[in-house]
mmCIF file of C-alpha atoms in Angstrom:
data_model
loop_
_atom_site.group_PDB
_atom_site.id
_atom_site.type_symbol
_atom_site.label_atom_id
_atom_site.label_comp_id
_atom_site.label_asym_id
_atom_site.label_seq_id
_atom_site.Cartn_x
_atom_site.Cartn_y
_atom_site.Cartn_z
ATOM 1 C CA MET D 1 204.056 170.731 -0.921
ATOM 2 C CA ARG D 2 202.671 169.755 2.439
ATOM 3 C CA HIS D 3 201.275 166.328 2.998
ATOM 4 C CA ALA D 4 197.669 165.472 2.582
ATOM 5 C CA SER D 5 195.342 165.896 5.498
ATOM 6 C CA LEU D 6 193.187 162.793 5.267
ATOM 7 C CA TRP D 7 189.637 162.836 6.581
ATOM 8 C CA LYS D 8 188.349 159.291 6.320
ATOM 9 C CA ARG D 9 184.775 159.903 7.421
ATOM 10 C CA LEU D 10 185.896 161.666 10.609
ATOM 11 C CA CYS D 11 182.870 163.983 10.581
ATOM 12 C CA ILE D 12 179.241 162.892 10.642
ATOM 13 C CA PRO D 13 177.479 163.423 7.288
ATOM 14 C CA VAL D 14 177.125 167.119 6.391
ATOM 15 C CA ALA D 15 173.601 168.396 6.074
ATOM 16 C CA ALA D 16 171.773 171.675 5.695
ATOM 17 C CA ALA D 17 171.308 171.813 9.459
ATOM 18 C CA GLY D 18 174.999 172.509 9.942
ATOM 19 C CA LEU D 19 178.261 172.349 8.006
ATOM 20 C CA MET D 20 181.117 170.498 9.675
ATOM 21 C CA GLY D 21 179.873 171.714 13.027
ATOM 22 C CA GLY D 22 182.422 171.030 15.819
ATOM 23 C CA CYS D 23 185.075 169.640 13.406
ATOM 24 C CA THR D 24 188.389 171.449 13.886
ATOM 25 C CA PHE D 25 190.903 169.552 11.741
ATOM 26 C CA GLY D 26 192.143 172.627 9.903
ATOM 27 C CA MET D 27 190.237 172.103 6.675
ATOM 28 C CA PRO D 28 189.609 175.407 4.930
ATOM 29 C CA LEU D 29 185.857 175.496 5.345
ATOM 30 C CA TYR D 30 183.906 178.670 5.815
ATOM 31 C CA GLY D 31 180.511 177.660 7.039
ATOM 32 C CA ASN D 32 176.997 177.157 5.689
ATOM 33 C CA ALA D 33 175.318 180.148 4.006
ATOM 34 C CA VAL D 34 171.909 178.494 3.892
ATOM 35 C CA THR D 35 169.562 178.969 6.835
ATOM 36 C CA SER D 36 168.694 175.628 8.410
ATOM 37 C CA ASP D 37 165.098 174.391 8.532
ATOM 38 C CA THR D 38 164.838 172.009 11.463
ATOM 39 C CA ALA D 39 161.103 171.383 10.800
ATOM 40 C CA ARG D 40 161.982 168.816 8.126
ATOM 41 C CA PRO D 41 164.767 166.272 7.660
ATOM 42 C CA PRO D 42 167.849 167.242 5.656
ATOM 43 C CA TYR D 43 167.426 166.804 1.920
ATOM 44 C CA ALA D 44 170.944 165.595 1.170
ATOM 45 C CA THR D 45 174.080 164.698 3.048
ATOM 46 C CA PHE D 46 177.682 163.943 2.218
ATOM 47 C CA THR D 47 180.959 163.090 3.940
ATOM 48 C CA VAL D 48 184.398 164.260 3.001
ATOM 49 C CA ASP D 49 186.093 161.050 2.100
ATOM 50 C CA TRP D 50 189.564 162.637 1.634
ATOM 51 C CA TRP D 51 191.175 165.842 0.487
ATOM 52 C CA LYS D 52 194.506 167.003 -0.795
ATOM 53 C CA PRO D 53 195.952 170.552 -1.103
ATOM 54 C CA LEU D 54 197.490 170.739 -4.590
ATOM 55 C CA VAL D 55 198.474 174.349 -5.164
ATOM 56 C CA GLU D 56 200.777 176.344 -2.897
ATOM 57 C CA PRO D 57 199.278 179.780 -2.156
ATOM 58 C CA ARG D 58 201.053 182.673 -3.750
ATOM 59 C CA MET D 59 201.969 185.862 -1.929
ATOM 60 C CA LEU D 60 199.351 188.566 -2.473
ATOM 61 C CA GLU D 61 197.355 186.386 -4.905
ATOM 62 C CA TYR D 62 193.893 187.992 -5.230
ATOM 63 C CA GLY D 63 190.845 185.963 -6.176
ATOM 64 C CA PRO D 64 192.422 182.661 -7.066
ATOM 65 C CA ARG D 65 190.362 180.576 -9.496
ATOM 66 C CA GLU D 66 190.637 176.995 -10.590
ATOM 67 C CA THR D 67 188.621 176.541 -13.852
ATOM 68 C CA ALA D 68 189.718 173.038 -14.939
ATOM 69 C CA ARG D 69 187.317 170.302 -14.080
ATOM 70 C CA PRO D 70 188.878 167.222 -12.456
ATOM 71 C CA THR D 71 188.283 163.876 -14.062
ATOM 72 C CA LEU D 72 188.691 160.178 -13.132
ATOM 73 C CA ASP D 73 191.072 157.575 -14.596
ATOM 74 C CA PRO D 74 188.713 154.541 -14.726
ATOM 75 C CA ASP D 75 191.598 152.039 -14.803
ATOM 76 C CA SER D 76 193.433 153.192 -11.701
ATOM 77 C CA GLY D 77 190.666 155.050 -9.839
ATOM 78 C CA ARG D 78 192.934 158.056 -9.623
ATOM 79 C CA VAL D 79 191.772 161.643 -10.106
ATOM 80 C CA ILE D 80 193.387 163.682 -12.813
ATOM 81 C CA ALA D 81 193.572 167.397 -11.788
ATOM 82 C CA ALA D 82 194.952 170.246 -13.909
ATOM 83 C CA THR D 83 195.623 173.450 -11.885
ATOM 84 C CA ARG D 84 196.510 177.112 -12.137
ATOM 85 C CA ASP D 85 200.163 176.415 -11.324
ATOM 86 C CA GLY D 86 200.567 174.545 -14.604
ATOM 87 C CA TYR D 87 200.635 171.039 -13.180
ATOM 88 C CA VAL D 88 198.707 167.956 -14.246
ATOM 89 C CA ARG D 89 198.572 165.551 -11.270
ATOM 90 C CA SER D 90 197.280 162.008 -10.839
ATOM 91 C CA VAL D 91 195.938 161.677 -7.310
ATOM 92 C CA ALA D 92 195.220 158.292 -5.792
ATOM 93 C CA PRO D 93 192.263 157.650 -3.456
ATOM 94 C CA GLY D 94 193.282 159.010 -0.075
ATOM 95 C CA GLY D 95 195.204 161.935 -1.575
ATOM 96 C CA GLN D 96 198.633 160.619 -2.559
ATOM 97 C CA VAL D 97 200.031 162.138 -5.707
ATOM 98 C CA ALA D 98 201.075 159.288 -8.020
ATOM 99 C CA TRP D 99 202.714 161.508 -10.611
ATOM 100 C CA GLU D 100 202.757 165.094 -11.783
ATOM 101 C CA PHE D 101 203.648 166.805 -15.080
ATOM 102 C CA LYS D 102 204.659 170.501 -15.336
ATOM 103 C CA THR D 103 203.620 172.802 -18.139
ATOM 104 C CA PRO D 104 204.530 176.526 -18.627
ATOM 105 C CA ASN D 105 201.015 178.037 -18.141
ATOM 106 C CA ARG D 106 197.907 177.705 -16.070
ATOM 107 C CA PHE D 107 195.263 175.257 -17.152
ATOM 108 C CA LEU D 108 191.945 176.680 -18.309
ATOM 109 C CA ALA D 109 190.213 173.295 -18.809
ATOM 110 C CA GLY D 110 190.450 169.828 -17.513
ATOM 111 C CA ALA D 111 191.896 166.697 -19.102
ATOM 112 C CA LEU D 112 190.380 163.735 -20.962
ATOM 113 C CA VAL D 113 191.350 160.162 -19.981
ATOM 114 C CA HIS D 114 190.910 157.606 -22.754
ATOM 115 C CA GLU D 115 192.406 154.101 -23.037
ATOM 116 C CA GLY D 116 195.309 154.732 -20.735
ATOM 117 C CA VAL D 117 196.217 158.173 -22.002
ATOM 118 C CA VAL D 118 195.666 161.568 -20.396
ATOM 119 C CA TYR D 119 195.041 164.339 -22.909
ATOM 120 C CA ALA D 120 195.709 167.676 -21.194
ATOM 121 C CA PRO D 121 194.849 170.988 -22.945
ATOM 122 C CA GLY D 122 197.557 173.424 -21.914
ATOM 123 C CA GLY D 123 197.028 177.112 -21.454
ATOM 124 C CA ASP D 124 200.247 177.495 -23.440
ATOM 125 C CA GLY D 125 198.438 176.215 -26.525
ATOM 126 C CA THR D 126 199.900 172.695 -26.369
ATOM 127 C CA LEU D 127 197.858 169.519 -26.192
ATOM 128 C CA TYR D 128 199.765 166.985 -24.103
ATOM 129 C CA ALA D 129 199.340 163.223 -24.308
ATOM 130 C CA LEU D 130 200.584 161.572 -21.117
ATOM 131 C CA ASP D 131 200.789 157.980 -20.028
ATOM 132 C CA ALA D 132 197.993 157.589 -17.408
ATOM 133 C CA LYS D 133 200.036 155.162 -15.307
ATOM 134 C CA THR D 134 203.274 157.080 -15.127
ATOM 135 C CA GLY D 135 202.710 160.669 -16.432
ATOM 136 C CA ALA D 136 205.368 160.144 -19.122
ATOM 137 C CA LEU D 137 204.962 162.316 -22.207
ATOM 138 C CA LYS D 138 203.808 160.392 -25.269
ATOM 139 C CA TRP D 139 203.442 163.343 -27.649
ATOM 140 C CA ARG D 140 202.571 167.028 -27.841
ATOM 141 C CA PHE D 141 200.683 169.073 -30.374
ATOM 142 C CA ALA D 142 201.297 172.842 -30.563
ATOM 143 C CA SER D 143 198.193 174.764 -31.588
ATOM 144 C CA ASN D 144 199.714 178.195 -30.761
ATOM 145 C CA GLU D 145 196.352 179.185 -29.259
ATOM 146 C CA ALA D 146 195.384 178.822 -25.609
ATOM 147 C CA LEU D 147 193.202 175.696 -25.236
ATOM 148 C CA SER D 148 190.122 176.340 -23.275
ATOM 149 C CA THR D 149 188.006 173.160 -23.340
ATOM 150 C CA PRO D 150 188.431 169.559 -22.138
ATOM 151 C CA PRO D 151 189.369 167.366 -25.078
ATOM 152 C CA VAL D 152 186.769 164.945 -26.494
ATOM 153 C CA TYR D 153 187.544 161.660 -28.137
ATOM 154 C CA ALA D 154 185.891 160.993 -31.528
ATOM 155 C CA GLY D 155 186.744 158.113 -33.895
ATOM 156 C CA GLY D 156 190.496 157.989 -33.298
ATOM 157 C CA ARG D 157 190.848 161.745 -32.951
ATOM 158 C CA VAL D 158 190.935 164.196 -30.097
ATOM 159 C CA LEU D 159 188.885 167.358 -30.448
ATOM 160 C CA VAL D 160 189.770 170.484 -28.521
ATOM 161 C CA VAL D 161 188.775 174.166 -28.785
ATOM 162 C CA SER D 162 190.923 177.272 -28.347
ATOM 163 C CA GLU D 163 190.101 180.668 -26.875
ATOM 164 C CA ASN D 164 190.208 182.005 -30.478
ATOM 165 C CA ASP D 165 187.231 179.872 -31.655
ATOM 166 C CA THR D 166 189.304 177.196 -33.404
ATOM 167 C CA LEU D 167 188.335 173.541 -33.157
ATOM 168 C CA PHE D 168 191.364 171.304 -33.595
ATOM 169 C CA ALA D 169 191.175 167.621 -34.503
ATOM 170 C CA VAL D 170 194.372 165.703 -33.614
ATOM 171 C CA GLU D 171 195.215 162.060 -34.289
ATOM 172 C CA SER D 172 195.045 160.379 -30.845
ATOM 173 C CA ALA D 173 197.806 157.902 -31.570
ATOM 174 C CA SER D 174 200.420 160.280 -32.945
ATOM 175 C CA GLY D 175 199.444 163.840 -32.117
ATOM 176 C CA LYS D 176 199.451 164.790 -35.749
ATOM 177 C CA TRP D 177 197.112 167.503 -36.964
ATOM 178 C CA ALA D 178 194.069 166.078 -38.792
ATOM 179 C CA TRP D 179 191.908 169.089 -39.531
ATOM 180 C CA GLN D 180 190.558 172.293 -37.935
ATOM 181 C CA TYR D 181 187.476 174.493 -38.183
ATOM 182 C CA ARG D 182 187.529 178.159 -37.230
ATOM 183 C CA ARG D 183 185.001 180.937 -36.959
ATOM 184 C CA ASP D 184 186.098 184.569 -36.652
ATOM 185 C CA PRO D 185 185.078 186.072 -33.322
ATOM 186 C CA PRO D 186 182.818 189.160 -33.455
ATOM 187 C CA SER D 187 184.317 192.607 -33.251
ATOM 188 C CA GLY D 188 182.589 193.463 -29.914
ATOM 189 C CA PHE D 189 182.828 192.068 -26.377
ATOM 190 C CA THR D 190 182.541 188.342 -25.903
ATOM 191 C CA VAL D 191 182.164 186.054 -22.880
ATOM 192 C CA ARG D 192 185.438 184.385 -21.924
ATOM 193 C CA GLY D 193 185.687 180.691 -22.628
ATOM 194 C CA ALA D 194 184.317 178.199 -25.132
ATOM 195 C CA GLY D 195 181.876 175.345 -25.207
ATOM 196 C CA THR D 196 183.104 171.773 -25.337
ATOM 197 C CA PRO D 197 182.070 169.778 -28.445
ATOM 198 C CA VAL D 198 179.506 167.028 -27.911
ATOM 199 C CA VAL D 199 179.927 163.982 -30.151
ATOM 200 C CA SER D 200 177.082 161.718 -31.340
ATOM 201 C CA GLY D 201 177.483 159.195 -34.192
ATOM 202 C CA ASP D 202 179.562 160.723 -36.954
ATOM 203 C CA PHE D 203 179.136 164.313 -35.896
ATOM 204 C CA ALA D 204 180.405 166.850 -33.363
ATOM 205 C CA TYR D 205 178.177 169.738 -32.296
ATOM 206 C CA LEU D 206 179.620 173.028 -31.062
ATOM 207 C CA GLY D 207 178.687 176.682 -30.452
ATOM 208 C CA PHE D 208 180.874 179.708 -31.123
ATOM 209 C CA SER D 209 181.249 183.284 -29.920
ATOM 210 C CA ASP D 210 179.782 184.689 -33.140
ATOM 211 C CA GLY D 211 176.422 183.172 -32.198
ATOM 212 C CA TYR D 212 176.492 180.135 -34.474
ATOM 213 C CA LEU D 213 175.835 176.499 -33.634
ATOM 214 C CA VAL D 214 177.610 174.104 -35.988
ATOM 215 C CA ALA D 215 177.437 170.376 -36.818
ATOM 216 C CA LEU D 216 180.661 168.917 -38.243
ATOM 217 C CA ALA D 217 181.719 165.433 -39.405
ATOM 218 C CA HIS D 218 184.421 164.488 -36.935
ATOM 219 C CA GLU D 219 186.128 162.417 -39.661
ATOM 220 C CA ASP D 220 187.201 165.356 -41.818
ATOM 221 C CA GLY D 221 185.639 168.498 -40.334
ATOM 222 C CA SER D 222 183.106 168.943 -43.142
ATOM 223 C CA VAL D 223 180.020 171.029 -42.240
ATOM 224 C CA LYS D 224 176.648 169.234 -41.917
ATOM 225 C CA TRP D 225 174.839 172.416 -40.999
ATOM 226 C CA GLU D 226 175.413 175.846 -39.435
ATOM 227 C CA LYS D 227 172.708 177.765 -37.567
ATOM 228 C CA GLU D 228 172.856 181.368 -36.439
ATOM 229 C CA LEU D 229 171.141 181.594 -33.044
ATOM 230 C CA SER D 230 172.013 185.012 -31.705
ATOM 231 C CA SER D 231 170.246 188.063 -33.033
ATOM 232 C CA ALA D 232 171.865 191.012 -34.813
ATOM 233 C CA GLY D 233 174.641 192.845 -33.009
ATOM 234 C CA SER D 234 178.350 192.585 -32.256
ATOM 235 C CA GLU D 235 178.549 191.993 -28.483
ATOM 236 C CA PHE D 236 177.885 188.981 -26.234
ATOM 237 C CA LEU D 237 176.599 186.848 -29.091
ATOM 238 C CA ASP D 238 178.306 183.810 -27.554
ATOM 239 C CA VAL D 239 176.835 180.391 -27.842
ATOM 240 C CA ASP D 240 179.483 179.023 -25.463
ATOM 241 C CA THR D 241 177.511 176.600 -23.381
ATOM 242 C CA THR D 242 178.526 173.030 -23.975
ATOM 243 C CA PRO D 243 175.622 171.492 -25.971
ATOM 244 C CA VAL D 244 173.360 169.014 -24.216
ATOM 245 C CA LEU D 245 172.057 166.221 -26.430
ATOM 246 C CA ASP D 246 169.120 164.146 -25.250
ATOM 247 C CA ASP D 247 167.860 160.751 -26.417
ATOM 248 C CA LYS D 248 165.223 162.391 -28.637
ATOM 249 C CA GLY D 249 167.899 164.072 -30.786
ATOM 250 C CA ARG D 250 167.374 167.460 -29.306
ATOM 251 C CA LEU D 251 170.308 169.782 -28.716
ATOM 252 C CA PHE D 252 170.073 172.363 -25.955
ATOM 253 C CA VAL D 253 172.396 175.351 -26.085
ATOM 254 C CA ALA D 254 172.280 178.927 -24.805
ATOM 255 C CA SER D 255 173.129 182.229 -26.393
ATOM 256 C CA TYR D 256 174.333 184.671 -23.789
ATOM 257 C CA LYS D 257 172.347 187.359 -25.488
ATOM 258 C CA ASP D 258 169.209 185.503 -26.660
ATOM 259 C CA GLY D 259 168.523 182.681 -24.213
ATOM 260 C CA ILE D 260 168.143 178.895 -24.396
ATOM 261 C CA PHE D 261 167.484 177.113 -27.727
ATOM 262 C CA ALA D 262 166.248 173.609 -28.325
ATOM 263 C CA VAL D 263 167.491 172.561 -31.744
ATOM 264 C CA ASP D 264 166.924 169.514 -33.913
ATOM 265 C CA SER D 265 170.312 167.838 -34.275
ATOM 266 C CA LYS D 266 169.461 166.497 -37.719
ATOM 267 C CA ASN D 267 169.162 169.870 -39.423
ATOM 268 C CA GLY D 268 169.602 172.731 -36.952
ATOM 269 C CA ASP D 269 165.938 173.762 -36.912
ATOM 270 C CA VAL D 270 164.947 175.633 -33.739
ATOM 271 C CA LEU D 271 162.264 173.835 -31.724
ATOM 272 C CA TRP D 272 161.828 176.451 -29.060
ATOM 273 C CA ASN D 273 163.670 179.437 -27.549
ATOM 274 C CA THR D 274 163.457 181.298 -24.265
ATOM 275 C CA LYS D 275 164.581 184.946 -23.990
ATOM 276 C CA THR D 276 166.452 184.750 -20.712
ATOM 277 C CA GLN D 277 169.818 186.383 -21.078
ATOM 278 C CA GLY D 278 173.112 185.719 -19.320
ATOM 279 C CA ILE D 279 173.056 181.865 -19.300
ATOM 280 C CA THR D 280 176.433 180.179 -19.282
ATOM 281 C CA GLY D 281 175.805 176.567 -18.264
ATOM 282 C CA LEU D 282 173.247 173.791 -18.893
ATOM 283 C CA VAL D 283 172.596 170.300 -17.595
ATOM 284 C CA ALA D 284 169.606 168.053 -18.323
ATOM 285 C CA ARG D 285 167.913 165.402 -16.311
ATOM 286 C CA GLY D 286 164.837 163.619 -17.675
ATOM 287 C CA GLU D 287 162.414 166.270 -18.925
ATOM 288 C CA ALA D 288 164.026 169.026 -16.876
ATOM 289 C CA LEU D 289 166.734 171.347 -18.130
ATOM 290 C CA PHE D 290 168.741 173.290 -15.557
ATOM 291 C CA ALA D 291 170.489 176.568 -16.488
ATOM 292 C CA THR D 292 172.990 178.646 -14.581
ATOM 293 C CA GLY D 293 173.985 182.186 -15.330
ATOM 294 C CA ASP D 294 175.078 185.567 -14.071
ATOM 295 C CA ASP D 295 173.236 185.464 -10.712
ATOM 296 C CA ARG D 296 170.821 182.527 -10.801
ATOM 297 C CA VAL D 297 169.970 178.909 -11.439
ATOM 298 C CA SER D 298 166.702 178.104 -13.292
ATOM 299 C CA ALA D 299 164.766 175.073 -14.439
ATOM 300 C CA TYR D 300 162.835 174.650 -17.683
ATOM 301 C CA HIS D 301 160.659 171.940 -19.235
ATOM 302 C CA ALA D 302 162.752 170.274 -21.938
ATOM 303 C CA GLU D 303 159.873 169.559 -24.243
ATOM 304 C CA THR D 304 158.406 173.080 -24.412
ATOM 305 C CA GLY D 305 160.872 175.442 -22.753
ATOM 306 C CA ARG D 306 158.322 176.367 -20.111
ATOM 307 C CA HIS D 307 159.931 178.080 -17.103
ATOM 308 C CA LEU D 308 159.601 176.039 -13.911
ATOM 309 C CA TRP D 309 161.515 178.013 -11.237
ATOM 310 C CA THR D 310 164.413 180.395 -10.700
ATOM 311 C CA THR D 311 166.609 180.732 -7.634
ATOM 312 C CA ASP D 312 168.614 183.911 -7.038
ATOM 313 C CA LEU D 313 172.295 183.473 -6.200
ATOM 314 C CA GLY D 314 172.760 186.830 -4.620
ATOM 315 C CA GLY D 315 174.858 188.371 -7.387
ATOM 316 C CA HIS D 316 177.184 185.344 -7.645
ATOM 317 C CA ALA D 317 177.545 183.791 -11.058
ATOM 318 C CA GLY D 318 176.540 180.182 -11.227
ATOM 319 C CA GLN D 319 178.966 177.995 -13.169
ATOM 320 C CA THR D 320 178.113 174.836 -15.155
ATOM 321 C CA PRO D 321 176.116 172.538 -12.836
ATOM 322 C CA VAL D 322 175.995 168.818 -12.490
ATOM 323 C CA PHE D 323 173.194 166.458 -11.368
ATOM 324 C CA ALA D 324 173.958 163.805 -8.738
ATOM 325 C CA ARG D 325 172.027 161.888 -6.112
ATOM 326 C CA GLY D 326 168.841 163.806 -6.677
ATOM 327 C CA MET D 327 170.511 167.214 -6.465
ATOM 328 C CA VAL D 328 171.465 169.998 -8.850
ATOM 329 C CA ILE D 329 174.991 170.935 -7.747
ATOM 330 C CA VAL D 330 175.992 174.447 -8.711
ATOM 331 C CA PRO D 331 179.543 175.792 -8.312
ATOM 332 C CA ASN D 332 180.012 179.500 -7.789
ATOM 333 C CA GLU D 333 182.529 182.000 -6.369
ATOM 334 C CA GLU D 334 180.881 181.838 -2.907
ATOM 335 C CA ALA D 335 180.371 178.082 -2.403
ATOM 336 C CA LEU D 336 179.187 174.811 -3.852
ATOM 337 C CA LEU D 337 175.352 174.834 -3.742
ATOM 338 C CA PHE D 338 173.140 171.812 -3.477
ATOM 339 C CA VAL D 339 169.700 172.670 -4.986
ATOM 340 C CA ASP D 340 166.412 170.748 -4.913
ATOM 341 C CA PRO D 341 165.588 170.121 -8.579
ATOM 342 C CA LYS D 342 161.861 170.143 -7.984
ATOM 343 C CA THR D 343 161.546 173.487 -6.146
ATOM 344 C CA GLY D 344 164.866 175.335 -6.595
ATOM 345 C CA ARG D 345 165.327 175.482 -2.895
ATOM 346 C CA LYS D 346 168.975 175.885 -1.788
ATOM 347 C CA GLU D 347 169.361 172.916 0.585
ATOM 348 C CA LEU D 348 173.074 173.132 1.356
ATOM 349 C CA SER D 349 176.062 175.435 0.769
ATOM 350 C CA TRP D 350 179.583 174.205 1.268
ATOM 351 C CA ASN D 351 182.661 176.426 0.886
ATOM 352 C CA PRO D 352 186.040 174.633 0.734
ATOM 353 C CA GLY D 353 187.789 177.961 0.381
ATOM 354 C CA LYS D 354 187.216 180.915 -2.005
ATOM 355 C CA GLY D 355 184.313 179.051 -3.614
ATOM 356 C CA VAL D 356 184.352 176.696 -6.601
ATOM 357 C CA THR D 357 184.598 177.633 -10.238
ATOM 358 C CA ALA D 358 185.375 174.315 -11.917
ATOM 359 C CA THR D 359 182.470 171.937 -12.495
ATOM 360 C CA PRO D 360 182.769 168.912 -10.130
ATOM 361 C CA PHE D 361 183.103 165.438 -11.544
ATOM 362 C CA VAL D 362 180.560 162.756 -10.671
ATOM 363 C CA ALA D 363 181.412 159.041 -10.489
ATOM 364 C CA GLN D 364 178.584 157.000 -8.992
ATOM 365 C CA SER D 365 178.279 158.231 -5.389
ATOM 366 C CA GLN D 366 181.555 160.191 -5.460
ATOM 367 C CA LEU D 367 181.834 163.909 -6.227
ATOM 368 C CA TYR D 368 185.285 165.269 -6.929
ATOM 369 C CA VAL D 369 185.642 168.970 -6.306
ATOM 370 C CA LEU D 370 188.567 171.308 -7.064
ATOM 371 C CA SER D 371 188.287 174.443 -4.962
ATOM 372 C CA ASN D 372 189.518 177.887 -6.022
ATOM 373 C CA LEU D 373 192.260 177.538 -3.433
ATOM 374 C CA GLY D 374 193.536 174.504 -5.296
ATOM 375 C CA GLY D 375 192.266 171.773 -2.886
ATOM 376 C CA LEU D 376 191.007 168.533 -4.314
ATOM 377 C CA TYR D 377 188.128 166.952 -2.368
ATOM 378 C CA ALA D 378 186.450 163.545 -2.679
ATOM 379 C CA LEU D 379 182.914 163.724 -1.294
ATOM 380 C CA GLU D 380 180.758 160.691 -0.668
ATOM 381 C CA LEU D 381 177.168 161.640 -1.519
ATOM 382 C CA HIS D 382 174.207 160.142 0.230
ATOM 383 C CA GLY D 383 170.524 160.560 -0.624
ATOM 384 C CA GLY D 384 168.529 160.308 -3.776
ATOM 385 C CA PRO D 385 169.138 158.380 -7.002
ATOM 386 C CA GLY D 386 172.337 158.887 -8.980
#
């Protein structure tokens, strides 16, 4: 592992008018794909605070992808990154690796940090509980199914979902199995991956590849309600977007086949539905709902589902977006895109190497990005509100 190349604000803030122009410090950056508009000031800027290469390149590796979202340990300020080489690493501000823990398989999803413990969902089917300070193993739970979502904490239990559509509930203190809920996948093709449960009050809400959205009591896994959202068929029925729950009790999810649904979280009743196919990621901000999919990013009115705008991504799939500093930030295989939420205009494109698949993590003005080449970047965002 080579040492971190630290950029402590060595380049002037990056803007749509030019990406890292004139900076030649060897960072794997590949330019700005968005045409600059010098007739108006740049919409958003950022600086690269620091970066750290985590994964050694493999000989003849084609199309590397890092799918696990980084997260932040709030106690130490260190970033927890799980990567395709099977490592979980705790990275201090500036890029120094404080500790690392090796597992047998690549990580499909990022970790959870809760009360001094890192819960890491292994691609080998094992949920690992690690001491956040030292990386020492506290316990492990073998599910025997590849785990594909970040864990979620709920009332003393950790919830995590497998690629086989099983939701496991594990005691956070001991790693003992508490309960599980499973739905049989459909016989036809499905979209790879699973949605992360969202927890509110006594319940966890989760979509499955058979087209159902389910509300479960996180205490014992009992079913509050089940709602079939996808229409008849056997292929691409997936409701695999992580549900978005707003302060009005509305759940927003998307069926790959049948579009976005707004659902009453009390009973599963459908409030509205669009018919836009191919949506795989959602994020909400105020009364706007932003959706990414096969080749686009779109905005809808959260109250009615009315379409506001769509921006074409040129055939590149948009991954699950985040909202930060007045921008919709969309990872895709080409670059990290910064999009104006009012108009859909692509304001900035930044490629740290082979694009970005994992959703970035936002902490106040910091954006933590894991590139598909396995580089971890801390960006300081400037501009609009958080």
